[in-house]
PDB file of C-alpha atoms in Angstrom:
ATOM      1  CA  MET A 451       0.103  -0.354   0.082  1.00  0.00           C
ATOM      2  CA  TYR A 452       0.788   3.392  -0.379  1.00  0.00           C
ATOM      3  CA  ASP A 453       0.465   6.769   1.821  1.00  0.00           C
ATOM      4  CA  LEU A 454      -0.756   9.949   0.389  1.00  0.00           C
ATOM      5  CA  ARG A 455       2.736  11.440   0.866  1.00  0.00           C
ATOM      6  CA  GLN A 456       4.369   8.690  -1.557  1.00  0.00           C
ATOM      7  CA  LEU A 457       0.828   9.283  -3.848  1.00  0.00           C
ATOM      8  CA  ARG A 458       1.804  13.170  -3.771  1.00  0.00           C
ATOM      9  CA  ARG A 459       5.668  12.425  -4.012  1.00  0.00           C
ATOM     10  CA  ALA A 460       5.013  10.513  -7.212  1.00  0.00           C
ATOM     11  CA  LEU A 461       2.962  13.313  -9.101  1.00  0.00           C
ATOM     12  CA  ASP A 462       5.019  16.058  -8.459  1.00  0.00           C
ATOM     13  CA  GLN A 463       7.522  13.335  -9.987  1.00  0.00           C
ATOM     14  CA  PRO A 464       6.188  11.348 -12.623  1.00  0.00           C
ATOM     15  CA  ARG A 465       9.856   9.667 -12.884  1.00  0.00           C
ATOM     16  CA  LEU A 466       9.269   8.237  -9.369  1.00  0.00           C
ATOM     17  CA  LEU A 467       5.853   6.077 -11.055  1.00  0.00           C
ATOM     18  CA  VAL A 468       8.081   4.915 -13.328  1.00  0.00           C
ATOM     19  CA  ARG A 469      10.621   3.415 -11.196  1.00  0.00           C
ATOM     20  CA  GLU A 470       8.042   2.123  -9.336  1.00  0.00           C
ATOM     21  CA  LEU A 471       6.565   0.764 -12.292  1.00  0.00           C
ATOM     22  CA  ASN A 472       9.808  -1.400 -12.822  1.00  0.00           C
ATOM     23  CA  ARG A 473      10.331  -2.035  -9.756  1.00  0.00           C
ATOM     24  CA  LEU A 474       7.361  -3.714  -9.024  1.00  0.00           C
ATOM     25  CA  TYR A 475       7.930  -6.092 -12.267  1.00  0.00           C
ATOM     26  CA  HIS A 476      11.066  -6.999 -10.712  1.00  0.00           C
ATOM     27  CA  THR A 477      10.529  -7.981  -7.719  1.00  0.00           C
ATOM     28  CA  ARG A 478       7.856  -9.976  -8.928  1.00  0.00           C
ATOM     29  CA  LEU A 479       4.737  -7.823  -7.138  1.00  0.00           C
ATOM     30  CA  ASN A 480       6.834  -7.419  -4.192  1.00  0.00           C
ATOM     31  CA  ARG A 481       7.113 -11.512  -3.823  1.00  0.00           C
ATOM     32  CA  ARG A 482      11.195 -10.797  -3.603  1.00  0.00           C
ATOM     33  CA  ALA A 483      12.407  -8.798  -1.033  1.00  0.00           C
ATOM     34  CA  TYR A 484      16.235  -9.450  -2.502  1.00  0.00           C
ATOM     35  CA  ASN A 485      17.365 -10.865  -6.016  1.00  0.00           C
ATOM     36  CA  PRO A 486      17.143 -14.652  -5.116  1.00  0.00           C
ATOM     37  CA  ASP A 487      20.465 -15.864  -7.697  1.00  0.00           C
ATOM     38  CA  GLY A 488      23.045 -13.627  -6.034  1.00  0.00           C
ATOM     39  CA  VAL A 489      25.265 -14.780  -4.328  1.00  0.00           C
ATOM     40  CA  ASP A 490      25.367 -15.870  -0.879  1.00  0.00           C
ATOM     41  CA  ILE A 491      28.326 -14.035   0.068  1.00  0.00           C
ATOM     42  CA  VAL A 492      28.632 -15.026   4.069  1.00  0.00           C
ATOM     43  CA  ALA A 493      28.539 -19.133   2.737  1.00  0.00           C
ATOM     44  CA  GLU A 494      31.325 -18.343   0.415  1.00  0.00           C
ATOM     45  CA  ASP A 495      34.983 -19.190   0.921  1.00  0.00           C
ATOM     46  CA  TRP A 496      37.412 -16.295   2.033  1.00  0.00           C
ATOM     47  CA  ASP A 497      39.612 -14.954   5.456  1.00  0.00           C
ATOM     48  CA  THR A 498      38.958 -11.426   4.071  1.00  0.00           C
ATOM     49  CA  LEU A 499      36.194 -10.079   2.676  1.00  0.00           C
ATOM     50  CA  VAL A 500      36.876  -6.762   0.940  1.00  0.00           C
ATOM     51  CA  ILE A 501      33.439  -4.864  -0.074  1.00  0.00           C
ATOM     52  CA  LEU A 502      33.807  -1.751  -2.774  1.00  0.00           C
ATOM     53  CA  ASP A 503      30.242   0.333  -2.278  1.00  0.00           C
ATOM     54  CA  ALA A 504      28.665   0.441  -4.874  1.00  0.00           C
ATOM     55  CA  CYS A 505      30.956  -0.339  -7.569  1.00  0.00           C
ATOM     56  CA  ARG A 506      29.641  -2.086 -11.033  1.00  0.00           C
ATOM     57  CA  TYR A 507      31.706  -4.774 -12.378  1.00  0.00           C
ATOM     58  CA  ASP A 508      32.504  -3.231 -15.507  1.00  0.00           C
ATOM     59  CA  ALA A 509      33.872  -0.130 -14.092  1.00  0.00           C
ATOM     60  CA  PHE A 510      36.021  -2.411 -12.121  1.00  0.00           C
ATOM     61  CA  ALA A 511      37.150  -4.775 -14.632  1.00  0.00           C
ATOM     62  CA  ALA A 512      38.327  -1.459 -16.677  1.00  0.00           C
ATOM     63  CA  ARG A 513      40.242   0.314 -14.228  1.00  0.00           C
ATOM     64  CA  SER A 514      41.561  -2.645 -11.262  1.00  0.00           C
ATOM     65  CA  ASP A 515      44.956  -3.893 -11.662  1.00  0.00           C
ATOM     66  CA  LEU A 516      45.025  -5.816  -8.605  1.00  0.00           C
ATOM     67  CA  PRO A 517      46.200  -9.239  -8.482  1.00  0.00           C
ATOM     68  CA  GLY A 518      44.185 -12.131  -8.457  1.00  0.00           C
ATOM     69  CA  THR A 519      41.188 -13.952 -10.328  1.00  0.00           C
ATOM     70  CA  LEU A 520      38.805 -11.800 -11.370  1.00  0.00           C
ATOM     71  CA  GLU A 521      34.947 -13.431 -12.008  1.00  0.00           C
ATOM     72  CA  ARG A 522      31.724 -11.434 -12.055  1.00  0.00           C
ATOM     73  CA  ARG A 523      28.864 -12.681 -10.108  1.00  0.00           C
ATOM     74  CA  ARG A 524      25.202 -11.225  -9.083  1.00  0.00           C
ATOM     75  CA  SER A 525      24.565  -9.220  -6.383  1.00  0.00           C
ATOM     76  CA  ARG A 526      21.385 -10.106  -3.703  1.00  0.00           C
ATOM     77  CA  GLY A 527      20.613  -6.049  -3.851  1.00  0.00           C
ATOM     78  CA  SER A 528      20.428  -3.213  -5.890  1.00  0.00           C
ATOM     79  CA  MET A 529      21.074  -1.027  -2.608  1.00  0.00           C
ATOM     80  CA  THR A 530      23.023  -1.574   0.445  1.00  0.00           C
ATOM     81  CA  ALA A 531      19.945  -1.912   3.147  1.00  0.00           C
ATOM     82  CA  GLU A 532      18.750  -4.654   0.259  1.00  0.00           C
ATOM     83  CA  PHE A 533      21.711  -5.873   0.367  1.00  0.00           C
ATOM     84  CA  LEU A 534      22.366  -6.188   4.262  1.00  0.00           C
ATOM     85  CA  LYS A 535      19.343  -7.948   4.833  1.00  0.00           C
ATOM     86  CA  ALA A 536      19.878 -10.675   2.523  1.00  0.00           C
ATOM     87  CA  ASN A 537      23.158 -11.639   3.170  1.00  0.00           C
ATOM     88  CA  PHE A 538      22.857 -10.176   6.805  1.00  0.00           C
ATOM     89  CA  ASP A 539      19.607 -11.440   7.987  1.00  0.00           C
ATOM     90  CA  GLY A 540      18.766 -13.943  10.691  1.00  0.00           C
ATOM     91  CA  ARG A 541      22.346 -15.117  11.372  1.00  0.00           C
ATOM     92  CA  GLU A 542      24.949 -15.261  13.712  1.00  0.00           C
ATOM     93  CA  MET A 543      27.944 -14.033  11.993  1.00  0.00           C
ATOM     94  CA  HIS A 544      30.632 -14.900  15.645  1.00  0.00           C
ATOM     95  CA  ASP A 545      33.867 -16.438  13.251  1.00  0.00           C
ATOM     96  CA  THR A 546      33.688 -12.827  11.434  1.00  0.00           C
ATOM     97  CA  VAL A 547      34.768  -9.366  12.594  1.00  0.00           C
ATOM     98  CA  TYR A 548      32.797  -6.563  10.542  1.00  0.00           C
ATOM     99  CA  VAL A 549      34.693  -3.145  10.433  1.00  0.00           C
ATOM    100  CA  THR A 550      33.161  -1.468   8.250  1.00  0.00           C
ATOM    101  CA  ALA A 551      33.173   2.726   7.045  1.00  0.00           C
ATOM    102  CA  THR A 552      28.815   2.752   6.134  1.00  0.00           C
ATOM    103  CA  PRO A 553      26.605   3.238   9.260  1.00  0.00           C
ATOM    104  CA  MET A 554      24.114   1.144   7.479  1.00  0.00           C
ATOM    105  CA  PHE A 555      24.617  -1.892   9.462  1.00  0.00           C
ATOM    106  CA  TYR A 556      23.769   0.301  12.480  1.00  0.00           C
ATOM    107  CA  TRP A 557      21.031   1.787  11.406  1.00  0.00           C
ATOM    108  CA  ASN A 558      19.299  -1.033   9.521  1.00  0.00           C
ATOM    109  CA  ARG A 559      19.513  -3.472  12.444  1.00  0.00           C
ATOM    110  CA  ASN A 560      18.484  -0.253  14.906  1.00  0.00           C
ATOM    111  CA  ARG A 561      15.837   0.517  13.149  1.00  0.00           C
ATOM    112  CA  GLY A 562      14.801  -3.637  13.455  1.00  0.00           C
ATOM    113  CA  ASP A 563      15.483  -4.342   9.397  1.00  0.00           C
ATOM    114  CA  VAL A 564      18.293  -6.661   9.649  1.00  0.00           C
ATOM    115  CA  ASP A 565      18.561  -8.945  12.652  1.00  0.00           C
ATOM    116  CA  ALA A 566      22.323  -9.922  12.441  1.00  0.00           C
ATOM    117  CA  THR A 567      25.409 -10.029  15.047  1.00  0.00           C
ATOM    118  CA  PHE A 568      29.141 -10.378  14.216  1.00  0.00           C
ATOM    119  CA  HIS A 569      32.041 -11.219  17.286  1.00  0.00           C
ATOM    120  CA  ALA A 570      33.228  -7.768  17.033  1.00  0.00           C
ATOM    121  CA  GLU A 571      32.104  -4.565  15.047  1.00  0.00           C
ATOM    122  CA  ILE A 572      34.070  -1.687  14.274  1.00  0.00           C
ATOM    123  CA  ASN A 573      32.460   2.016  13.577  1.00  0.00           C
ATOM    124  CA  VAL A 574      35.019   3.553  11.722  1.00  0.00           C
ATOM    125  CA  TRP A 575      32.338   5.519  10.445  1.00  0.00           C
ATOM    126  CA  GLN A 576      32.170   6.839  14.117  1.00  0.00           C
ATOM    127  CA  ASP A 577      34.494  10.141  15.651  1.00  0.00           C
ATOM    128  CA  GLU A 578      38.042  10.036  14.291  1.00  0.00           C
ATOM    129  CA  GLY A 579      37.319   7.633  11.880  1.00  0.00           C
ATOM    130  CA  TRP A 580      35.451   9.672   9.696  1.00  0.00           C
ATOM    131  CA  ASP A 581      37.094  12.948   7.116  1.00  0.00           C
ATOM    132  CA  ASP A 582      34.853  16.445   7.761  1.00  0.00           C
ATOM    133  CA  GLU A 583      36.376  17.826   4.941  1.00  0.00           C
ATOM    134  CA  PHE A 584      35.187  14.652   2.648  1.00  0.00           C
ATOM    135  CA  HIS A 585      31.537  13.944   4.417  1.00  0.00           C
ATOM    136  CA  THR A 586      33.005  10.390   4.175  1.00  0.00           C
ATOM    137  CA  VAL A 587      35.549   8.057   6.140  1.00  0.00           C
ATOM    138  CA  ARG A 588      38.995   8.053   3.752  1.00  0.00           C
ATOM    139  CA  PRO A 589      40.050   4.584   1.971  1.00  0.00           C
ATOM    140  CA  GLU A 590      43.369   5.215   3.573  1.00  0.00           C
ATOM    141  CA  THR A 591      41.165   5.390   7.285  1.00  0.00           C
ATOM    142  CA  MET A 592      39.888   2.100   6.512  1.00  0.00           C
ATOM    143  CA  VAL A 593      43.204   0.435   5.408  1.00  0.00           C
ATOM    144  CA  GLU A 594      44.774   0.976   8.990  1.00  0.00           C
ATOM    145  CA  ARG A 595      41.709   0.373  10.286  1.00  0.00           C
ATOM    146  CA  ALA A 596      41.378  -3.091   8.833  1.00  0.00           C
ATOM    147  CA  LYS A 597      45.318  -3.663   9.246  1.00  0.00           C
ATOM    148  CA  ALA A 598      44.484  -3.833  12.961  1.00  0.00           C
ATOM    149  CA  ALA A 599      41.541  -5.512  13.030  1.00  0.00           C
ATOM    150  CA  ALA A 600      43.031  -8.548  11.474  1.00  0.00           C
ATOM    151  CA  GLU A 601      46.154  -8.611  14.120  1.00  0.00           C
ATOM    152  CA  GLN A 602      43.848  -7.977  17.176  1.00  0.00           C
ATOM    153  CA  TYR A 603      41.770 -10.494  15.693  1.00  0.00           C
ATOM    154  CA  PRO A 604      44.192 -13.783  13.865  1.00  0.00           C
ATOM    155  CA  ASP A 605      41.906 -15.829  14.929  1.00  0.00           C
ATOM    156  CA  LYS A 606      38.748 -14.797  12.484  1.00  0.00           C
ATOM    157  CA  ARG A 607      37.381 -13.555   9.159  1.00  0.00           C
ATOM    158  CA  LEU A 608      37.734  -9.881   8.742  1.00  0.00           C
ATOM    159  CA  LEU A 609      34.389  -8.086   6.722  1.00  0.00           C
ATOM    160  CA  VAL A 610      35.562  -4.788   5.282  1.00  0.00           C
ATOM    161  CA  HIS A 611      33.116  -2.663   3.905  1.00  0.00           C
ATOM    162  CA  PHE A 612      34.763   0.443   2.342  1.00  0.00           C
ATOM    163  CA  VAL A 613      32.583   4.006   1.103  1.00  0.00           C
ATOM    164  CA  GLN A 614      34.360   3.879  -2.792  1.00  0.00           C
ATOM    165  CA  PRO A 615      33.433   4.307  -5.330  1.00  0.00           C
ATOM    166  CA  HIS A 616      29.811   4.967  -3.737  1.00  0.00           C
ATOM    167  CA  PHE A 617      29.724   9.208  -3.249  1.00  0.00           C
ATOM    168  CA  PRO A 618      31.111  11.940  -1.688  1.00  0.00           C
ATOM    169  CA  ALA A 619      33.221  12.592  -4.820  1.00  0.00           C
ATOM    170  CA  ILE A 620      36.408  12.801  -3.655  1.00  0.00           C
ATOM    171  CA  GLY A 621      38.889  12.929  -6.743  1.00  0.00           C
ATOM    172  CA  PRO A 622      39.069  16.348  -8.757  1.00  0.00           C
ATOM    173  CA  THR A 623      36.005  16.052 -10.230  1.00  0.00           C
ATOM    174  CA  GLY A 624      33.809  16.336  -7.097  1.00  0.00           C
ATOM    175  CA  HIS A 625      35.701  19.708  -6.226  1.00  0.00           C
ATOM    176  CA  GLU A 626      35.291  21.085  -9.586  1.00  0.00           C
ATOM    177  CA  TYR A 627      31.579  20.643  -9.155  1.00  0.00           C
ATOM    178  CA  PRO A 628      31.097  21.042  -4.850  1.00  0.00           C
ATOM    179  CA  GLU A 629      27.230  19.881  -5.416  1.00  0.00           C
ATOM    180  CA  LEU A 630      27.812  16.665  -5.835  1.00  0.00           C
ATOM    181  CA  ASN A 631      28.367  16.689  -2.193  1.00  0.00           C
ATOM    182  CA  SER A 632      26.595  19.524  -1.240  1.00  0.00           C
ATOM    183  CA  LEU A 633      22.715  17.406  -1.798  1.00  0.00           C
ATOM    184  CA  ARG A 634      21.384  13.712  -1.975  1.00  0.00           C
ATOM    185  CA  VAL A 635      22.603  13.079  -5.851  1.00  0.00           C
ATOM    186  CA  TRP A 636      20.348  11.090  -6.985  1.00  0.00           C
ATOM    187  CA  ASP A 637      17.331  12.328  -5.592  1.00  0.00           C
ATOM    188  CA  ALA A 638      18.351  16.076  -6.582  1.00  0.00           C
ATOM    189  CA  ILE A 639      18.531  14.962 -10.633  1.00  0.00           C
ATOM    190  CA  ASP A 640      15.702  12.586  -9.418  1.00  0.00           C
ATOM    191  CA  SER A 641      12.918  16.788  -9.036  1.00  0.00           C
ATOM    192  CA  ASN A 642      14.999  18.492 -11.575  1.00  0.00           C
ATOM    193  CA  ASP A 643      17.600  20.259  -8.740  1.00  0.00           C
ATOM    194  CA  LEU A 644      21.058  19.025 -11.069  1.00  0.00           C
ATOM    195  CA  ASP A 645      21.666  18.523 -14.514  1.00  0.00           C
ATOM    196  CA  LEU A 646      24.891  17.821 -15.511  1.00  0.00           C
ATOM    197  CA  PRO A 647      26.262  15.639 -18.107  1.00  0.00           C
ATOM    198  CA  ASP A 648      26.364  12.005 -17.229  1.00  0.00           C
ATOM    199  CA  SER A 649      30.635  12.573 -18.352  1.00  0.00           C
ATOM    200  CA  VAL A 650      30.327  14.313 -14.721  1.00  0.00           C
ATOM    201  CA  TYR A 651      28.288  11.932 -12.760  1.00  0.00           C
ATOM    202  CA  ARG A 652      30.789   8.753 -14.740  1.00  0.00           C
ATOM    203  CA  LYS A 653      34.416  10.884 -14.319  1.00  0.00           C
ATOM    204  CA  ALA A 654      33.207  11.316 -10.473  1.00  0.00           C
ATOM    205  CA  PHE A 655      32.927   7.233 -10.328  1.00  0.00           C
ATOM    206  CA  VAL A 656      36.221   6.622 -12.375  1.00  0.00           C
ATOM    207  CA  GLU A 657      37.731   8.624 -10.341  1.00  0.00           C
ATOM    208  CA  ASN A 658      36.021   7.320  -6.754  1.00  0.00           C
ATOM    209  CA  LEU A 659      37.047   3.843  -7.834  1.00  0.00           C
ATOM    210  CA  ASP A 660      40.978   5.165  -8.861  1.00  0.00           C
ATOM    211  CA  ALA A 661      41.418   6.347  -5.253  1.00  0.00           C
ATOM    212  CA  VAL A 662      40.391   2.900  -3.192  1.00  0.00           C
ATOM    213  CA  LEU A 663      41.763   0.631  -4.979  1.00  0.00           C
ATOM    214  CA  PRO A 664      45.223   1.644  -4.350  1.00  0.00           C
ATOM    215  CA  HIS A 665      44.686   0.639  -0.370  1.00  0.00           C
ATOM    216  CA  VAL A 666      42.809  -2.306  -1.295  1.00  0.00           C
ATOM    217  CA  ARG A 667      46.038  -3.539  -2.875  1.00  0.00           C
ATOM    218  CA  ASP A 668      48.184  -2.288   0.096  1.00  0.00           C
ATOM    219  CA  LEU A 669      45.014  -4.312   1.993  1.00  0.00           C
ATOM    220  CA  MET A 670      46.026  -7.475  -0.542  1.00  0.00           C
ATOM    221  CA  GLU A 671      49.642  -7.785  -0.465  1.00  0.00           C
ATOM    222  CA  SER A 672      49.622  -6.675   3.327  1.00  0.00           C
ATOM    223  CA  ILE A 673      47.021  -9.646   5.175  1.00  0.00           C
ATOM    224  CA  GLU A 674      47.255 -13.410   4.715  1.00  0.00           C
ATOM    225  CA  GLY A 675      45.538 -15.534   3.749  1.00  0.00           C
ATOM    226  CA  LYS A 676      42.222 -16.010   1.271  1.00  0.00           C
ATOM    227  CA  THR A 677      40.957 -12.496   0.307  1.00  0.00           C
ATOM    228  CA  VAL A 678      37.789 -11.550  -2.393  1.00  0.00           C
ATOM    229  CA  VAL A 679      37.149  -8.246  -3.061  1.00  0.00           C
ATOM    230  CA  THR A 680      33.714  -8.176  -4.726  1.00  0.00           C
ATOM    231  CA  ALA A 681      31.192  -4.805  -4.333  1.00  0.00           C
ATOM    232  CA  ASP A 682      27.384  -4.909  -2.437  1.00  0.00           C
ATOM    233  CA  HIS A 683      25.459  -3.133  -5.345  1.00  0.00           C
ATOM    234  CA  GLY A 684      26.645  -1.240  -8.604  1.00  0.00           C
ATOM    235  CA  GLN A 685      25.539   1.641  -9.949  1.00  0.00           C
ATOM    236  CA  MET A 686      22.873   3.244 -12.475  1.00  0.00           C
ATOM    237  CA  LEU A 687      24.698   6.320 -14.570  1.00  0.00           C
ATOM    238  CA  GLY A 688      22.309   7.619 -16.682  1.00  0.00           C
ATOM    239  CA  GLU A 689      21.625   3.781 -18.131  1.00  0.00           C
ATOM    240  CA  ARG A 690      17.865   2.975 -19.122  1.00  0.00           C
ATOM    241  CA  SER A 691      15.781   0.248 -16.884  1.00  0.00           C
ATOM    242  CA  PHE A 692      13.262  -2.136 -17.927  1.00  0.00           C
ATOM    243  CA  PRO A 693      11.035  -3.602 -19.476  1.00  0.00           C
ATOM    244  CA  ILE A 694       9.952   0.779 -19.025  1.00  0.00           C
ATOM    245  CA  PRO A 695      13.399   2.578 -20.559  1.00  0.00           C
ATOM    246  CA  LEU A 696      13.686   4.953 -17.413  1.00  0.00           C
ATOM    247  CA  ARG A 697      17.113   6.854 -17.443  1.00  0.00           C
ATOM    248  CA  GLU A 698      18.351   6.672 -13.946  1.00  0.00           C
ATOM    249  CA  TYR A 699      20.842   7.132 -11.716  1.00  0.00           C
ATOM    250  CA  GLY A 700      22.141   5.810  -7.556  1.00  0.00           C
ATOM    251  CA  HIS A 701      20.653   3.054  -6.642  1.00  0.00           C
ATOM    252  CA  PRO A 702      17.349   2.764  -6.118  1.00  0.00           C
ATOM    253  CA  PRO A 703      15.884  -0.428  -4.173  1.00  0.00           C
ATOM    254  CA  GLY A 704      14.649  -3.484  -6.195  1.00  0.00           C
ATOM    255  CA  ILE A 705      15.700  -2.275  -9.941  1.00  0.00           C
ATOM    256  CA  TYR A 706      17.961  -5.403 -10.804  1.00  0.00           C
ATOM    257  CA  THR A 707      19.617  -3.929 -13.853  1.00  0.00           C
ATOM    258  CA  ASP A 708      23.282  -5.340 -14.936  1.00  0.00           C
ATOM    259  CA  GLU A 709      24.470  -2.098 -14.127  1.00  0.00           C
ATOM    260  CA  LEU A 710      23.233  -2.882 -10.870  1.00  0.00           C
ATOM    261  CA  LEU A 711      23.348  -6.405 -10.251  1.00  0.00           C
ATOM    262  CA  SER A 712      26.989  -7.163 -11.603  1.00  0.00           C
ATOM    263  CA  VAL A 713      29.343  -7.199  -9.339  1.00  0.00           C
ATOM    264  CA  PRO A 714      33.387  -7.621  -8.954  1.00  0.00           C
ATOM    265  CA  TRP A 715      34.355 -10.967  -7.632  1.00  0.00           C
ATOM    266  CA  LEU A 716      37.852 -10.862  -7.577  1.00  0.00           C
ATOM    267  CA  THR A 717      40.136 -13.483  -5.738  1.00  0.00           C
ATOM    268  CA  TYR A 718      43.528 -13.280  -4.260  1.00  0.00           C
ATOM    269  CA  THR A 719      45.495 -16.300  -1.500  1.00  0.00           C
ATOM    270  CA  ASN A 720      48.710 -14.217   0.119  1.00  0.00           C
ATOM    271  CA  GLY A 721      50.374 -16.603   2.097  1.00  0.00           C
ATOM    272  CA  PRO A 722      48.592 -19.148   4.812  1.00  0.00           C
ATOM    273  CA  ARG A 723      44.282 -19.324   5.114  1.00  0.00           C
ATOM    274  CA  ARG A 724      43.812 -18.024   9.029  1.00  0.00           C
ATOM    275  CA  LYS A 725      42.562 -20.489  10.736  1.00  0.00           C
ATOM    276  CA  VAL A 726      39.349 -19.109  12.239  1.00  0.00           C
ATOM    277  CA  VAL A 727      36.797 -20.110  15.256  1.00  0.00           C
ATOM    278  CA  ALA A 728      33.614 -18.475  15.967  1.00  0.00           C
ATOM    279  CA  GLU A 729      33.476 -17.080  19.841  1.00  0.00           C
ATOM    280  CA  GLU A 730      30.721 -15.407  21.471  1.00  0.00           C
ATOM    281  CA  PRO A 731      30.274 -11.266  20.740  1.00  0.00           C
ATOM    282  CA  GLU A 732      32.989  -9.403  22.252  1.00  0.00           C
ATOM    283  CA  THR A 733      33.374  -5.657  21.563  1.00  0.00           C
ATOM    284  CA  CYS A 734      31.594  -2.854  19.550  1.00  0.00           C
ATOM    285  CA  VAL A 735      34.682  -0.629  19.134  1.00  0.00           C
ATOM    286  CA  ARG A 736      33.969   2.895  18.727  1.00  0.00           C
ATOM    287  CA  GLY A 737      37.057   5.282  18.582  1.00  0.00           C
ATOM    288  CA  ASP A 738      39.277   4.023  21.285  1.00  0.00           C
ATOM    289  CA  GLU A 739      36.710   2.375  23.605  1.00  0.00           C
ATOM    290  CA  THR A 740      35.510  -0.187  23.172  1.00  0.00           C
ATOM    291  CA  GLY A 741      32.009  -1.399  24.931  1.00  0.00           C
ATOM    292  CA  PRO A 742      28.834  -4.144  24.061  1.00  0.00           C
ATOM    293  CA  GLN A 743      27.986  -4.296  20.899  1.00  0.00           C
ATOM    294  CA  ASP A 744      25.102  -2.519  20.728  1.00  0.00           C
ATOM    295  CA  MET A 745      26.532   0.458  22.446  1.00  0.00           C
ATOM    296  CA  ALA A 746      25.143   3.446  22.452  1.00  0.00           C
ATOM    297  CA  VAL A 747      25.844   6.039  19.411  1.00  0.00           C
ATOM    298  CA  GLU A 748      23.422   9.130  19.284  1.00  0.00           C
ATOM    299  CA  GLU A 749      21.049   9.199  16.400  1.00  0.00           C
ATOM    300  CA  SER A 750      22.280  12.836  15.331  1.00  0.00           C
ATOM    301  CA  VAL A 751      25.574  11.197  14.728  1.00  0.00           C
ATOM    302  CA  VAL A 752      24.066   8.099  12.705  1.00  0.00           C
ATOM    303  CA  THR A 753      21.620  10.801  10.926  1.00  0.00           C
ATOM    304  CA  ASP A 754      24.108  13.251   9.937  1.00  0.00           C
ATOM    305  CA  ARG A 755      26.812  10.458   8.741  1.00  0.00           C
ATOM    306  CA  LEU A 756      23.469   8.830   6.562  1.00  0.00           C
ATOM    307  CA  GLU A 757      22.448  12.578   4.959  1.00  0.00           C
ATOM    308  CA  ASP A 758      26.452  12.580   4.058  1.00  0.00           C
ATOM    309  CA  LEU A 759      26.707  10.002   1.817  1.00  0.00           C
ATOM    310  CA  GLY A 760      23.229  10.903  -0.134  1.00  0.00           C
ATOM    311  CA  TYR A 761      21.030   8.275   2.179  1.00  0.00           C
ATOM    312  CA  LEU A 762      18.417  10.532   4.402  1.00  0.00           C
ATOM    313  CA  GLY A 763      17.701  13.900   3.654  1.00  0.00           C
TER     314      GLY A 763
END
């Protein structure tokens, strides 16, 4: 069912109505909560799983020179919240430490949308891990925290969730077009508040990918074991959706195009495999503090971070 606010918004922005019709097609009239043909990342064999947020396969294949064997896989979700629910919900991942640059898991778990636990969570987006200039967590910060986690938890699987190539744009194009980072870019396109050539969005996206790849290499070559580099979902950059050929931007939920579901799956083994054991959940790391996994964070901090990343308005 749709509420009055949603109906009014659809009337004001007809492209949202078209998108909803496409979403109903892809989700089989809401009978699919996620893409059932996608890879179950938790069940796969890895010691370290690196997630590049919003990294589409074709861009990765064209830009990456990382070592290893590259495959194309299908994601279970077209956006992060859908991906998290499809892969984590209902699971006790007590053999895994989650190092994340995004508050999306914290936000969705606390709202009751995802019920999952890790052995430990390291929320780099909190406190000093957040870059106030770029309104994101920079990739070099993530590598530093991931290396520290690998040393602290040598007998756990490591799940490392970068923000990039997801916006904000941290490359030269982001400086040239500050409007890419001062508002919700994809919503602004929907409401006709932002009208830049598609080439600008593509360039900013590629620059973000180029910015994160050297740091991913550093991590891969520093940590022993089997590392997989993948993405939670891809990104639409002006391509047409289907069955109604709407030009799409961003990563709307329930739209299962190749640009959104085709993700990299790069496998690389460096030295001996990690001997992984499951243990009861330990701590949620916040800055220099440790505490229970449900350690409360001020809601304003979470919402501010989500707004900076373009999730909330």
